């Protein structure tokens, strides 16, 4: 192992420098080619054999053993666009008062470079209990199909995953899934002044009330019940015409007690409207509290919780934990930043957790 890899402080300095370079390059979702270039070059400069598909870069540890289970280390390098509230250059990665500023610094740059540093720490080690697969991926911010989902078939069998998102290094052991449903209630047009037509709004109201009040039989130990919210409704063209159709949208936050397909089936059994999911890709995810990586974090003073937000964790069909430096409350905010101390703490905690099971 190169000497600097054994020194966590040197890994920290490498991570901070890499993050500053990443921030300086715009990397909006679907436009991450230049940050992918940078990550690819960085890893190769440190002796890592890399693989690339579109703007996703992945690699395995040097002494990969197909007979051993593999841990996925994943985070993303795309960002949202800077909002209008920025008072500073979003691509100027300055460090002031211990804060590293810049677009994507917190979400999820600090997590990304910390996991890259951790991967380098383990890369050359022999006789590990687990292999490591590092995946730095694109399109997370738009839940795109050309990010992590695109390369999962390339990664081989994975035992469990660590998904780097800002959690203050607390352990998100479950994450809600998301389904957005476009619903259509059908009636028959007629003149509002006469007893004509079949009002689609009244039909929709019955179904909307069901969405408001229905309780799924199973509840998550972490999240409690599934949450369904009708968020958009549209019907009618003019005041004197009974509408023939009424469309409405439902936001469904699925818990780890169900699969998305199960929830969709139950909904369709209970409502009369057409129900069309925009996607069932964003699945709920979880990892058992007794899993070794969770217990390793708890032993280091970390707490567990269920995350209400959606990440690339929703695309994985393996047990996974979401944990990383930074604070979710800072994500997508003006003058985004991550504390450099959080990056150092993140690297150290990741390594301690993974060493305790290796």
mmCIF file of C-alpha atoms in Angstrom:
data_model
loop_
_atom_site.group_PDB
_atom_site.id
_atom_site.type_symbol
_atom_site.label_atom_id
_atom_site.label_comp_id
_atom_site.label_asym_id
_atom_site.label_seq_id
_atom_site.Cartn_x
_atom_site.Cartn_y
_atom_site.Cartn_z
ATOM 1 C CA UNK A 1 0.000 0.000 0.000
ATOM 2 C CA UNK A 2 1.361 3.487 -0.806
ATOM 3 C CA UNK A 3 2.397 5.193 2.419
ATOM 4 C CA UNK A 4 -0.090 8.034 2.034
ATOM 5 C CA UNK A 5 -2.971 5.579 1.859
ATOM 6 C CA UNK A 6 -2.265 4.391 5.385
ATOM 7 C CA UNK A 7 -2.480 7.967 6.687
ATOM 8 C CA UNK A 8 -6.062 9.122 7.135
ATOM 9 C CA UNK A 9 -4.972 12.753 7.199
ATOM 10 C CA UNK A 10 -3.406 12.418 3.754
ATOM 11 C CA UNK A 11 -6.562 10.735 2.507
ATOM 12 C CA UNK A 12 -8.517 13.654 3.927
ATOM 13 C CA UNK A 13 -6.351 16.191 2.108
ATOM 14 C CA UNK A 14 -6.741 14.261 -1.148
ATOM 15 C CA UNK A 15 -10.513 14.187 -0.656
ATOM 16 C CA UNK A 16 -10.799 17.920 0.010
ATOM 17 C CA UNK A 17 -8.674 18.808 -3.020
ATOM 18 C CA UNK A 18 -10.722 16.483 -5.228
ATOM 19 C CA UNK A 19 -13.961 18.008 -3.962
ATOM 20 C CA UNK A 20 -12.731 21.515 -4.746
ATOM 21 C CA UNK A 21 -11.902 20.392 -8.266
ATOM 22 C CA UNK A 22 -15.309 18.744 -8.695
ATOM 23 C CA UNK A 23 -17.154 21.848 -7.486
ATOM 24 C CA UNK A 24 -15.333 23.982 -10.041
ATOM 25 C CA UNK A 25 -16.858 21.935 -12.884
ATOM 26 C CA UNK A 26 -20.610 22.300 -13.571
ATOM 27 C CA UNK A 27 -22.149 18.814 -13.423
ATOM 28 C CA UNK A 28 -25.902 19.126 -13.742
ATOM 29 C CA UNK A 29 -27.799 15.871 -14.185
ATOM 30 C CA UNK A 30 -27.201 14.482 -17.699
ATOM 31 C CA UNK A 31 -24.223 16.855 -18.068
ATOM 32 C CA UNK A 32 -21.698 15.116 -15.795
ATOM 33 C CA UNK A 33 -19.170 14.096 -18.458
ATOM 34 C CA UNK A 34 -16.413 16.416 -17.211
ATOM 35 C CA UNK A 35 -16.690 15.383 -13.563
ATOM 36 C CA UNK A 36 -16.752 11.755 -14.721
ATOM 37 C CA UNK A 37 -13.514 12.487 -16.611
ATOM 38 C CA UNK A 38 -11.974 13.976 -13.468
ATOM 39 C CA UNK A 39 -12.970 11.054 -11.211
ATOM 40 C CA UNK A 40 -11.768 8.529 -13.774
ATOM 41 C CA UNK A 41 -8.390 10.259 -14.111
ATOM 42 C CA UNK A 42 -8.032 10.675 -10.345
ATOM 43 C CA UNK A 43 -8.611 6.980 -9.663
ATOM 44 C CA UNK A 44 -6.280 5.885 -12.430
ATOM 45 C CA UNK A 45 -3.552 8.177 -11.096
ATOM 46 C CA UNK A 46 -3.832 6.264 -7.820
ATOM 47 C CA UNK A 47 -3.421 2.857 -9.399
ATOM 48 C CA UNK A 48 -7.079 1.914 -9.748
ATOM 49 C CA UNK A 49 -8.361 0.069 -12.808
ATOM 50 C CA UNK A 50 -11.577 1.867 -13.739
ATOM 51 C CA UNK A 51 -14.626 1.101 -15.836
ATOM 52 C CA UNK A 52 -16.979 3.600 -17.433
ATOM 53 C CA UNK A 53 -20.457 3.606 -18.945
ATOM 54 C CA UNK A 54 -21.768 7.012 -19.975
ATOM 55 C CA UNK A 55 -21.010 9.251 -16.964
ATOM 56 C CA UNK A 56 -20.728 6.457 -14.391
ATOM 57 C CA UNK A 57 -17.326 5.283 -13.130
ATOM 58 C CA UNK A 58 -16.819 2.089 -11.142
ATOM 59 C CA UNK A 59 -13.934 -0.015 -9.863
ATOM 60 C CA UNK A 60 -13.105 -2.999 -7.670
ATOM 61 C CA UNK A 61 -10.359 -3.454 -5.090
ATOM 62 C CA UNK A 62 -7.001 -4.693 -6.392
ATOM 63 C CA UNK A 63 -7.207 -8.145 -4.800
ATOM 64 C CA UNK A 64 -10.820 -8.853 -5.737
ATOM 65 C CA UNK A 65 -11.783 -12.439 -4.881
ATOM 66 C CA UNK A 66 -14.898 -13.786 -6.598
ATOM 67 C CA UNK A 67 -15.345 -16.199 -3.694
ATOM 68 C CA UNK A 68 -15.920 -13.374 -1.213
ATOM 69 C CA UNK A 69 -18.965 -11.103 -0.772
ATOM 70 C CA UNK A 70 -18.759 -7.567 -2.149
ATOM 71 C CA UNK A 71 -19.664 -4.258 -0.481
ATOM 72 C CA UNK A 72 -20.941 -1.475 -2.727
ATOM 73 C CA UNK A 73 -19.722 2.066 -1.983
ATOM 74 C CA UNK A 74 -21.898 4.470 -3.945
ATOM 75 C CA UNK A 75 -22.477 8.186 -4.240
ATOM 76 C CA UNK A 76 -23.294 10.598 -7.061
ATOM 77 C CA UNK A 77 -21.483 13.460 -8.762
ATOM 78 C CA UNK A 78 -24.386 15.245 -10.459
ATOM 79 C CA UNK A 79 -25.943 18.363 -8.951
ATOM 80 C CA UNK A 80 -29.089 20.406 -9.213
ATOM 81 C CA UNK A 81 -28.802 23.842 -10.820
ATOM 82 C CA UNK A 82 -27.933 26.694 -8.426
ATOM 83 C CA UNK A 83 -30.948 28.561 -7.140
ATOM 84 C CA UNK A 84 -31.346 32.307 -7.470
ATOM 85 C CA UNK A 85 -30.477 32.947 -3.834
ATOM 86 C CA UNK A 86 -26.715 32.404 -4.226
ATOM 87 C CA UNK A 87 -24.637 35.338 -2.976
ATOM 88 C CA UNK A 88 -21.339 33.779 -4.059
ATOM 89 C CA UNK A 89 -20.009 31.963 -7.117
ATOM 90 C CA UNK A 90 -21.439 28.415 -6.841
ATOM 91 C CA UNK A 91 -18.340 27.027 -8.587
ATOM 92 C CA UNK A 92 -15.766 28.803 -6.422
ATOM 93 C CA UNK A 93 -14.818 26.141 -3.885
ATOM 94 C CA UNK A 94 -13.332 28.344 -1.197
ATOM 95 C CA UNK A 95 -12.793 27.264 2.390
ATOM 96 C CA UNK A 96 -13.786 29.921 4.916
ATOM 97 C CA UNK A 97 -14.232 29.419 8.660
ATOM 98 C CA UNK A 98 -14.013 25.662 8.210
ATOM 99 C CA UNK A 99 -16.722 25.594 5.541
ATOM 100 C CA UNK A 100 -16.045 24.389 1.999
ATOM 101 C CA UNK A 101 -18.527 26.276 -0.163
ATOM 102 C CA UNK A 102 -19.898 25.406 -3.576
ATOM 103 C CA UNK A 103 -22.685 23.746 -5.525
ATOM 104 C CA UNK A 104 -22.811 20.058 -4.662
ATOM 105 C CA UNK A 105 -20.389 20.385 -1.757
ATOM 106 C CA UNK A 106 -22.918 18.965 0.692
ATOM 107 C CA UNK A 107 -25.121 16.977 -1.705
ATOM 108 C CA UNK A 108 -23.301 14.809 -2.240
ATOM 109 C CA UNK A 109 -19.726 15.927 -2.849
ATOM 110 C CA UNK A 110 -18.527 15.443 0.719
ATOM 111 C CA UNK A 111 -19.939 11.915 0.758
ATOM 112 C CA UNK A 112 -18.540 11.112 -2.676
ATOM 113 C CA UNK A 113 -14.944 12.118 -1.967
ATOM 114 C CA UNK A 114 -15.059 10.498 1.480
ATOM 115 C CA UNK A 115 -16.114 7.170 -0.043
ATOM 116 C CA UNK A 116 -13.463 7.510 -2.759
ATOM 117 C CA UNK A 117 -10.862 8.036 -0.021
ATOM 118 C CA UNK A 118 -12.155 5.002 1.877
ATOM 119 C CA UNK A 119 -12.008 2.907 -1.278
ATOM 120 C CA UNK A 120 -8.364 3.948 -1.795
ATOM 121 C CA UNK A 121 -7.629 3.016 1.822
ATOM 122 C CA UNK A 122 -8.850 -0.545 1.245
ATOM 123 C CA UNK A 123 -7.897 -0.866 -2.439
ATOM 124 C CA UNK A 124 -4.460 -2.482 -2.026
ATOM 125 C CA UNK A 125 -5.180 -4.453 1.144
ATOM 126 C CA UNK A 126 -4.936 -8.246 0.987
ATOM 127 C CA UNK A 127 -6.865 -10.880 2.938
ATOM 128 C CA UNK A 128 -10.004 -8.799 3.362
ATOM 129 C CA UNK A 129 -13.212 -10.559 4.357
ATOM 130 C CA UNK A 130 -15.118 -8.469 1.787
ATOM 131 C CA UNK A 131 -14.420 -7.102 -1.677
ATOM 132 C CA UNK A 132 -15.158 -3.459 -2.404
ATOM 133 C CA UNK A 133 -16.934 -2.011 -5.418
ATOM 134 C CA UNK A 134 -16.843 1.769 -5.781
ATOM 135 C CA UNK A 135 -19.557 3.279 -8.004
ATOM 136 C CA UNK A 136 -19.564 7.037 -8.648
ATOM 137 C CA UNK A 137 -22.737 7.679 -10.549
ATOM 138 C CA UNK A 138 -24.804 10.196 -12.503
ATOM 139 C CA UNK A 139 -28.403 11.431 -12.700
ATOM 140 C CA UNK A 140 -29.253 10.872 -9.027
ATOM 141 C CA UNK A 141 -30.882 14.279 -8.677
ATOM 142 C CA UNK A 142 -33.434 13.465 -11.389
ATOM 143 C CA UNK A 143 -33.795 9.740 -10.599
ATOM 144 C CA UNK A 144 -32.539 9.168 -14.137
ATOM 145 C CA UNK A 145 -32.223 5.824 -15.887
ATOM 146 C CA UNK A 146 -28.612 6.468 -16.969
ATOM 147 C CA UNK A 147 -27.134 6.590 -13.497
ATOM 148 C CA UNK A 148 -26.686 3.801 -10.950
ATOM 149 C CA UNK A 149 -29.545 1.807 -12.459
ATOM 150 C CA UNK A 150 -27.664 1.627 -15.790
ATOM 151 C CA UNK A 151 -24.571 -0.031 -14.333
ATOM 152 C CA UNK A 152 -26.041 -2.297 -11.635
ATOM 153 C CA UNK A 153 -25.883 -5.278 -14.045
ATOM 154 C CA UNK A 154 -22.153 -4.569 -14.514
ATOM 155 C CA UNK A 155 -21.318 -4.648 -10.809
ATOM 156 C CA UNK A 156 -21.860 -8.350 -10.168
ATOM 157 C CA UNK A 157 -23.269 -9.870 -7.015
ATOM 158 C CA UNK A 158 -23.353 -7.412 -4.110
ATOM 159 C CA UNK A 159 -23.810 -8.347 -0.459
ATOM 160 C CA UNK A 160 -24.882 -4.935 0.806
ATOM 161 C CA UNK A 161 -24.365 -1.283 0.022
ATOM 162 C CA UNK A 162 -23.356 2.009 1.607
ATOM 163 C CA UNK A 163 -25.006 4.933 -0.162
ATOM 164 C CA UNK A 164 -23.309 8.248 0.494
ATOM 165 C CA UNK A 165 -25.811 11.018 1.220
ATOM 166 C CA UNK A 166 -25.550 13.775 3.850
ATOM 167 C CA UNK A 167 -26.903 12.330 7.108
ATOM 168 C CA UNK A 168 -24.516 13.895 9.655
ATOM 169 C CA UNK A 169 -22.993 10.380 9.672
ATOM 170 C CA UNK A 170 -26.105 9.012 11.357
ATOM 171 C CA UNK A 171 -27.469 5.731 10.000
ATOM 172 C CA UNK A 172 -30.512 5.808 7.730
ATOM 173 C CA UNK A 173 -31.481 2.136 7.924
ATOM 174 C CA UNK A 174 -34.634 2.570 5.840
ATOM 175 C CA UNK A 175 -35.791 4.884 3.097
ATOM 176 C CA UNK A 176 -39.260 5.484 1.788
ATOM 177 C CA UNK A 177 -40.017 4.578 -1.806
ATOM 178 C CA UNK A 178 -41.965 6.886 -4.104
ATOM 179 C CA UNK A 179 -44.746 6.337 -6.601
ATOM 180 C CA UNK A 180 -46.434 9.209 -8.420
ATOM 181 C CA UNK A 181 -49.847 8.132 -9.710
ATOM 182 C CA UNK A 182 -51.763 9.870 -12.491
ATOM 183 C CA UNK A 183 -55.431 9.034 -12.022
ATOM 184 C CA UNK A 184 -58.393 9.595 -14.348
ATOM 185 C CA UNK A 185 -62.044 9.406 -13.286
ATOM 186 C CA UNK A 186 -64.417 8.967 -16.251
ATOM 187 C CA UNK A 187 -67.933 10.340 -16.549
ATOM 188 C CA UNK A 188 -70.116 11.635 -19.394
ATOM 189 C CA UNK A 189 -70.426 15.213 -20.588
ATOM 190 C CA UNK A 190 -73.773 17.017 -20.450
ATOM 191 C CA UNK A 191 -75.388 20.417 -19.982
ATOM 192 C CA UNK A 192 -75.196 21.620 -16.392
ATOM 193 C CA UNK A 193 -78.684 23.145 -16.572
ATOM 194 C CA UNK A 194 -80.387 19.825 -17.262
ATOM 195 C CA UNK A 195 -80.240 16.366 -15.712
ATOM 196 C CA UNK A 196 -77.624 15.283 -18.237
ATOM 197 C CA UNK A 197 -74.228 13.707 -18.046
ATOM 198 C CA UNK A 198 -72.358 11.870 -15.375
ATOM 199 C CA UNK A 199 -70.105 14.227 -13.435
ATOM 200 C CA UNK A 200 -66.524 12.901 -13.353
ATOM 201 C CA UNK A 201 -65.636 15.258 -10.489
ATOM 202 C CA UNK A 202 -68.104 13.498 -8.170
ATOM 203 C CA UNK A 203 -66.627 10.124 -9.131
ATOM 204 C CA UNK A 204 -63.139 11.448 -8.478
ATOM 205 C CA UNK A 205 -64.201 12.766 -5.073
ATOM 206 C CA UNK A 206 -65.122 9.269 -3.937
ATOM 207 C CA UNK A 207 -61.695 7.963 -4.897
ATOM 208 C CA UNK A 208 -59.912 11.003 -3.473
ATOM 209 C CA UNK A 209 -61.618 10.419 -0.136
ATOM 210 C CA UNK A 210 -60.414 6.810 -0.241
ATOM 211 C CA UNK A 211 -56.816 7.979 -0.812
ATOM 212 C CA UNK A 212 -57.203 10.401 2.112
ATOM 213 C CA UNK A 213 -58.555 7.910 4.614
ATOM 214 C CA UNK A 214 -57.327 4.415 3.677
ATOM 215 C CA UNK A 215 -54.933 2.696 6.076
ATOM 216 C CA UNK A 216 -52.790 -0.135 4.733
ATOM 217 C CA UNK A 217 -52.896 -3.205 6.994
ATOM 218 C CA UNK A 218 -49.125 -3.465 7.491
ATOM 219 C CA UNK A 219 -47.084 -0.669 9.037
ATOM 220 C CA UNK A 220 -43.328 -0.177 8.988
ATOM 221 C CA UNK A 221 -41.504 -0.437 12.308
ATOM 222 C CA UNK A 222 -39.408 2.541 11.210
ATOM 223 C CA UNK A 223 -41.891 4.789 9.349
ATOM 224 C CA UNK A 224 -45.316 3.714 10.489
ATOM 225 C CA UNK A 225 -48.055 3.852 7.814
ATOM 226 C CA UNK A 226 -47.744 4.510 4.088
ATOM 227 C CA UNK A 227 -48.534 8.133 3.284
ATOM 228 C CA UNK A 228 -50.716 9.019 0.279
ATOM 229 C CA UNK A 229 -51.399 12.646 -0.699
ATOM 230 C CA UNK A 230 -53.560 13.959 -3.546
ATOM 231 C CA UNK A 231 -51.560 16.933 -4.767
ATOM 232 C CA UNK A 232 -53.033 18.027 -8.152
ATOM 233 C CA UNK A 233 -56.582 17.954 -9.547
ATOM 234 C CA UNK A 234 -57.954 19.147 -12.903
ATOM 235 C CA UNK A 235 -61.409 18.946 -14.480
ATOM 236 C CA UNK A 236 -63.876 20.869 -16.597
ATOM 237 C CA UNK A 237 -63.691 23.322 -19.470
ATOM 238 C CA UNK A 238 -66.515 25.787 -18.726
ATOM 239 C CA UNK A 239 -69.133 26.468 -16.075
ATOM 240 C CA UNK A 240 -72.154 25.012 -17.865
ATOM 241 C CA UNK A 241 -70.664 21.703 -19.021
ATOM 242 C CA UNK A 242 -70.648 18.614 -16.804
ATOM 243 C CA UNK A 243 -67.079 17.308 -17.109
ATOM 244 C CA UNK A 244 -66.521 13.934 -18.738
ATOM 245 C CA UNK A 245 -63.195 13.387 -17.025
ATOM 246 C CA UNK A 246 -61.337 14.468 -13.917
ATOM 247 C CA UNK A 247 -57.609 13.923 -13.517
ATOM 248 C CA UNK A 248 -55.710 13.987 -10.261
ATOM 249 C CA UNK A 249 -52.225 13.136 -9.053
ATOM 250 C CA UNK A 250 -51.323 11.150 -5.950
ATOM 251 C CA UNK A 251 -47.957 11.190 -4.203
ATOM 252 C CA UNK A 252 -47.436 7.804 -2.501
ATOM 253 C CA UNK A 253 -44.572 7.376 -0.031
ATOM 254 C CA UNK A 254 -44.132 3.623 0.271
ATOM 255 C CA UNK A 255 -42.556 2.096 3.373
ATOM 256 C CA UNK A 256 -40.382 -0.976 3.725
ATOM 257 C CA UNK A 257 -43.482 -2.951 4.793
ATOM 258 C CA UNK A 258 -44.514 -3.264 1.133
ATOM 259 C CA UNK A 259 -43.168 -3.501 -2.371
ATOM 260 C CA UNK A 260 -44.316 -0.826 -4.812
ATOM 261 C CA UNK A 261 -46.123 -3.430 -6.922
ATOM 262 C CA UNK A 262 -48.116 -4.615 -3.894
ATOM 263 C CA UNK A 263 -49.221 -1.090 -3.048
ATOM 264 C CA UNK A 264 -50.282 -0.406 -6.634
ATOM 265 C CA UNK A 265 -52.326 -3.605 -6.710
ATOM 266 C CA UNK A 266 -54.143 -2.729 -3.473
ATOM 267 C CA UNK A 267 -54.950 0.769 -4.754
ATOM 268 C CA UNK A 268 -56.382 -0.535 -8.012
ATOM 269 C CA UNK A 269 -58.599 -2.977 -6.094
ATOM 270 C CA UNK A 270 -60.218 -0.118 -4.149
ATOM 271 C CA UNK A 271 -60.731 2.777 -6.584
ATOM 272 C CA UNK A 272 -62.816 3.065 -9.767
ATOM 273 C CA UNK A 273 -60.566 5.531 -11.609
ATOM 274 C CA UNK A 274 -57.745 4.596 -13.952
ATOM 275 C CA UNK A 275 -54.446 4.515 -12.033
ATOM 276 C CA UNK A 276 -51.242 4.982 -14.011
ATOM 277 C CA UNK A 277 -47.928 5.059 -12.134
ATOM 278 C CA UNK A 278 -45.251 7.228 -13.682
ATOM 279 C CA UNK A 279 -42.730 4.703 -12.388
ATOM 280 C CA UNK A 280 -42.405 1.871 -9.875
ATOM 281 C CA UNK A 281 -38.587 2.072 -9.957
ATOM 282 C CA UNK A 282 -38.120 4.052 -6.753
ATOM 283 C CA UNK A 283 -38.484 1.263 -4.237
ATOM 284 C CA UNK A 284 -38.486 1.420 -0.441
ATOM 285 C CA UNK A 285 -35.269 0.057 1.036
ATOM 286 C CA UNK A 286 -33.989 -1.106 4.387
ATOM 287 C CA UNK A 287 -31.312 -2.996 6.254
ATOM 288 C CA UNK A 288 -31.874 -4.995 9.460
ATOM 289 C CA UNK A 289 -30.897 -3.288 12.713
ATOM 290 C CA UNK A 290 -28.829 -6.366 13.571
ATOM 291 C CA UNK A 291 -26.792 -6.227 10.346
ATOM 292 C CA UNK A 292 -23.030 -6.079 11.122
ATOM 293 C CA UNK A 293 -22.510 -2.708 9.387
ATOM 294 C CA UNK A 294 -25.404 -1.162 11.349
ATOM 295 C CA UNK A 295 -24.106 -2.602 14.603
ATOM 296 C CA UNK A 296 -20.645 -1.276 13.745
ATOM 297 C CA UNK A 297 -22.071 2.221 13.408
ATOM 298 C CA UNK A 298 -24.085 1.943 16.608
ATOM 299 C CA UNK A 299 -20.928 0.836 18.446
ATOM 300 C CA UNK A 300 -19.315 4.075 17.258
ATOM 301 C CA UNK A 301 -22.098 6.170 18.773
ATOM 302 C CA UNK A 302 -24.225 6.565 15.660
ATOM 303 C CA UNK A 303 -28.028 6.567 15.829
ATOM 304 C CA UNK A 304 -30.464 4.932 13.403
ATOM 305 C CA UNK A 305 -33.474 6.486 11.705
ATOM 306 C CA UNK A 306 -35.729 6.204 8.674
ATOM 307 C CA UNK A 307 -35.137 8.656 5.847
ATOM 308 C CA UNK A 308 -38.178 10.358 4.277
ATOM 309 C CA UNK A 309 -36.199 11.472 1.212
ATOM 310 C CA UNK A 310 -35.459 9.408 -1.877
ATOM 311 C CA UNK A 311 -31.979 8.614 -3.183
ATOM 312 C CA UNK A 312 -30.259 6.053 -5.410
ATOM 313 C CA UNK A 313 -30.775 3.639 -2.521
ATOM 314 C CA UNK A 314 -34.239 3.145 -4.012
ATOM 315 C CA UNK A 315 -32.694 1.472 -7.077
ATOM 316 C CA UNK A 316 -30.917 -1.259 -5.110
ATOM 317 C CA UNK A 317 -32.296 -4.734 -4.469
ATOM 318 C CA UNK A 318 -29.779 -5.454 -1.697
ATOM 319 C CA UNK A 319 -29.686 -4.410 1.955
ATOM 320 C CA UNK A 320 -28.266 -0.892 2.093
ATOM 321 C CA UNK A 321 -27.548 1.874 4.539
ATOM 322 C CA UNK A 322 -27.562 5.586 3.739
ATOM 323 C CA UNK A 323 -24.895 7.463 5.664
ATOM 324 C CA UNK A 324 -22.506 10.298 4.964
ATOM 325 C CA UNK A 325 -20.938 13.595 6.042
ATOM 326 C CA UNK A 326 -22.928 16.791 5.642
ATOM 327 C CA UNK A 327 -26.468 17.726 6.565
ATOM 328 C CA UNK A 328 -29.504 17.015 4.389
ATOM 329 C CA UNK A 329 -30.965 20.354 5.486
ATOM 330 C CA UNK A 330 -28.221 22.137 3.499
ATOM 331 C CA UNK A 331 -28.933 20.272 0.270
ATOM 332 C CA UNK A 332 -30.046 22.442 -2.655
ATOM 333 C CA UNK A 333 -29.746 25.617 -0.576
ATOM 334 C CA UNK A 334 -28.111 28.880 -1.630
ATOM 335 C CA UNK A 335 -24.427 29.140 -0.701
ATOM 336 C CA UNK A 336 -24.306 25.382 -0.056
ATOM 337 C CA UNK A 337 -21.389 24.178 2.035
ATOM 338 C CA UNK A 338 -19.923 21.236 3.885
ATOM 339 C CA UNK A 339 -17.659 21.518 6.916
ATOM 340 C CA UNK A 340 -14.215 20.160 6.104
ATOM 341 C CA UNK A 341 -14.213 18.523 9.542
ATOM 342 C CA UNK A 342 -17.294 16.579 8.474
ATOM 343 C CA UNK A 343 -15.337 15.094 5.582
ATOM 344 C CA UNK A 344 -12.531 14.048 7.904
ATOM 345 C CA UNK A 345 -14.989 12.554 10.364
ATOM 346 C CA UNK A 346 -16.786 10.797 7.509
ATOM 347 C CA UNK A 347 -13.623 9.130 6.227
ATOM 348 C CA UNK A 348 -12.617 8.004 9.714
ATOM 349 C CA UNK A 349 -16.052 6.651 10.611
ATOM 350 C CA UNK A 350 -16.519 4.825 7.311
ATOM 351 C CA UNK A 351 -13.116 3.160 7.763
ATOM 352 C CA UNK A 352 -13.791 2.192 11.383
ATOM 353 C CA UNK A 353 -17.185 0.726 10.496
ATOM 354 C CA UNK A 354 -15.770 -1.284 7.601
ATOM 355 C CA UNK A 355 -12.663 -2.412 9.471
ATOM 356 C CA UNK A 356 -14.817 -3.759 12.277
ATOM 357 C CA UNK A 357 -16.439 -6.249 9.882
ATOM 358 C CA UNK A 358 -13.299 -7.068 7.871
#
